[in-house]
Coordinates of N, CA and C in Angstrom, one line a residue:
M17 N -20.7 51.3 -51.3 CA -20.4 52.6 -50.7 C -20.6 53.7 -51.8
R18 N -20.7 55.0 -51.3 CA -20.8 56.1 -52.2 C -19.4 56.7 -52.6
M19 N -19.3 57.3 -53.7 CA -18.0 57.8 -54.1 C -17.5 58.9 -53.2
D20 N -18.4 59.7 -52.6 CA -17.9 60.7 -51.7 C -17.3 60.2 -50.4
E21 N -17.4 58.9 -50.2 CA -16.9 58.3 -49.0 C -15.4 57.8 -49.2
L22 N -14.9 57.8 -50.4 CA -13.6 57.4 -50.7 C -12.6 58.4 -50.1
K23 N -11.4 57.9 -49.8 CA -10.3 58.8 -49.3 C -9.4 59.1 -50.5
V24 N -8.7 60.2 -50.4 CA -7.7 60.6 -51.5 C -6.8 59.5 -51.7
G25 N -6.6 59.1 -53.0 CA -5.7 58.0 -53.4 C -6.4 56.7 -53.6
E26 N -7.6 56.5 -53.0 CA -8.3 55.2 -53.2 C -9.0 55.1 -54.5
S27 N -9.0 53.9 -55.0 CA -9.7 53.5 -56.3 C -10.9 52.7 -56.0
A28 N -11.8 52.7 -57.0 CA -13.0 52.0 -56.9 C -13.6 51.8 -58.3
V29 N -14.6 50.9 -58.4 CA -15.3 50.7 -59.7 C -16.7 51.1 -59.5
I30 N -17.2 51.9 -60.5 CA -18.5 52.4 -60.5 C -19.5 51.2 -60.7
L31 N -20.5 51.2 -59.8 CA -21.5 50.1 -59.8 C -22.8 50.6 -60.4
S32 N -23.3 51.7 -59.9 CA -24.6 52.2 -60.3 C -24.8 53.7 -59.8
F33 N -26.0 54.2 -60.0 CA -26.3 55.6 -59.6 C -27.6 55.6 -58.8
T34 N -27.8 56.5 -57.9 CA -29.0 56.6 -57.1 C -30.0 57.7 -57.6
D35 N -29.5 58.5 -58.5 CA -30.3 59.6 -59.0 C -30.4 59.5 -60.5
E36 N -31.6 59.3 -61.1 CA -31.7 59.0 -62.5 C -31.3 60.2 -63.3
L37 N -31.8 61.4 -62.9 CA -31.4 62.6 -63.7 C -29.9 62.9 -63.7
M38 N -29.3 62.8 -62.5 CA -27.9 63.1 -62.3 C -27.1 62.0 -63.1
S39 N -27.6 60.8 -63.2 CA -26.9 59.7 -63.8 C -26.7 60.0 -65.3
L40 N -27.6 60.7 -66.0 CA -27.5 61.0 -67.4 C -26.3 62.0 -67.6
K41 N -26.2 63.0 -66.7 CA -25.1 63.9 -66.8 C -23.7 63.2 -66.5
L42 N -23.7 62.3 -65.5 CA -22.5 61.6 -65.2 C -22.1 60.7 -66.3
L43 N -23.0 60.0 -66.9 CA -22.7 59.1 -68.0 C -22.1 59.9 -69.1
E44 N -22.6 61.0 -69.4 CA -22.0 61.9 -70.5 C -20.6 62.3 -70.2
M45 N -20.2 62.4 -68.9 CA -18.9 62.8 -68.5 C -17.9 61.6 -68.4
G46 N -18.4 60.4 -68.7 CA -17.5 59.2 -68.6 C -17.6 58.4 -67.4
C47 N -18.5 58.7 -66.5 CA -18.8 57.9 -65.3 C -19.7 56.7 -65.7
I48 N -19.2 55.7 -66.2 CA -19.9 54.5 -66.7 C -19.8 53.4 -65.8
P49 N -20.9 52.7 -65.5 CA -20.7 51.5 -64.6 C -19.6 50.5 -65.2
G50 N -18.8 50.1 -64.3 CA -17.7 49.2 -64.6 C -16.4 49.9 -64.8
E51 N -16.4 51.3 -64.9 CA -15.3 52.1 -65.1 C -14.5 52.3 -63.7
K52 N -13.2 52.2 -63.8 CA -12.4 52.5 -62.6 C -12.2 54.0 -62.3
V53 N -12.4 54.4 -61.1 CA -12.2 55.8 -60.7 C -11.2 55.9 -59.5
T54 N -10.5 57.0 -59.5 CA -9.6 57.2 -58.3 C -9.8 58.6 -57.8
L55 N -10.0 58.7 -56.5 CA -10.1 60.0 -55.9 C -8.8 60.7 -55.8
E56 N -8.5 61.7 -56.6 CA -7.2 62.4 -56.7 C -7.0 63.5 -55.7
R57 N -8.0 64.3 -55.5 CA -7.9 65.5 -54.7 C -9.3 65.9 -54.1
K58 N -9.2 66.6 -52.9 CA -10.3 67.2 -52.3 C -10.0 68.7 -52.0
A59 N -10.9 69.5 -52.2 CA -10.7 70.9 -51.9 C -10.5 71.1 -50.4
P60 N -9.9 72.2 -49.9 CA -9.6 72.3 -48.5 C -10.9 72.1 -47.6
L61 N -12.0 72.6 -48.1 CA -13.3 72.4 -47.3 C -14.0 71.1 -47.7
G62 N -13.4 70.3 -48.6 CA -14.0 69.0 -48.9 C -14.9 69.0 -50.2
D63 N -15.2 70.2 -50.7 CA -16.1 70.3 -51.9 C -15.6 71.4 -52.8
P64 N -15.2 71.1 -54.0 CA -15.5 69.9 -54.8 C -14.3 68.9 -54.6
I65 N -14.5 67.7 -55.3 CA -13.5 66.7 -55.4 C -13.0 66.5 -56.8
A66 N -11.8 66.0 -57.0 CA -11.3 65.7 -58.4 C -11.1 64.2 -58.5
I67 N -11.7 63.5 -59.5 CA -11.5 62.1 -59.7 C -10.9 61.9 -61.0
S68 N -10.2 60.8 -61.1 CA -9.6 60.4 -62.4 C -10.5 59.3 -62.9
V69 N -11.0 59.5 -64.1 CA -12.0 58.6 -64.8 C -11.8 58.7 -66.3
S70 N -11.8 57.6 -67.0 CA -11.7 57.5 -68.4 C -10.5 58.3 -69.0
G71 N -9.4 58.4 -68.2 CA -8.2 59.0 -68.7 C -8.1 60.5 -68.5
Y72 N -9.0 61.1 -67.7 CA -8.9 62.5 -67.4 C -9.4 62.8 -66.0
L73 N -9.1 64.1 -65.5 CA -9.6 64.5 -64.2 C -10.9 65.2 -64.4
L74 N -11.8 64.8 -63.5 CA -13.2 65.3 -63.5 C -13.5 65.9 -62.1
S75 N -13.9 67.1 -62.1 CA -14.3 67.8 -60.8 C -15.8 67.6 -60.6
L76 N -16.1 67.1 -59.4 CA -17.5 66.9 -59.0 C -17.8 67.5 -57.7
R77 N -19.0 68.0 -57.5 CA -19.5 68.5 -56.2 C -19.8 67.2 -55.4
I78 N -19.8 67.4 -54.1 CA -20.0 66.3 -53.2 C -21.4 65.7 -53.4
D79 N -22.4 66.6 -53.6 CA -23.8 66.1 -53.8 C -23.9 65.3 -55.1
E80 N -23.1 65.6 -56.1 CA -23.0 64.8 -57.4 C -22.3 63.4 -57.1
A81 N -21.2 63.5 -56.4 CA -20.4 62.3 -56.1 C -21.2 61.3 -55.2
S82 N -22.1 61.8 -54.3 CA -22.8 61.0 -53.4 C -23.9 60.2 -54.1
T83 N -24.2 60.5 -55.4 CA -25.2 59.7 -56.2 C -24.5 58.5 -56.9
I84 N -23.2 58.4 -56.8 CA -22.5 57.3 -57.5 C -22.1 56.2 -56.5
L85 N -22.6 55.0 -56.7 CA -22.3 53.9 -55.9 C -21.1 53.1 -56.5
V86 N -20.1 52.9 -55.6 CA -18.8 52.2 -56.1 C -18.5 51.0 -55.2
S87 N -17.6 50.2 -55.7 CA -17.0 49.1 -55.0 C -15.5 49.3 -54.9
K88 N -14.9 49.4 -53.7 CA -13.5 49.6 -53.6 C -12.7 48.5 -54.2
Q89 N -11.5 48.8 -54.7 CA -10.6 47.8 -55.2 C -9.4 47.6 -54.3

């Protein structure tokens, strides 16, 4: 599933990325395959979202989050 499909409070493990250019940016921000992520918050209109990854909160746009493939835990 894609990260943007998670519900607030759900956790998952990053599997891979669907966009090569975006993956470089995400890797630099700590979104590494095998890393556990938790969807912490969504803005009132759904964009952006805040995820917990590598020990900090990261804000992502929905189009960025949709390029991250995850497996729910």
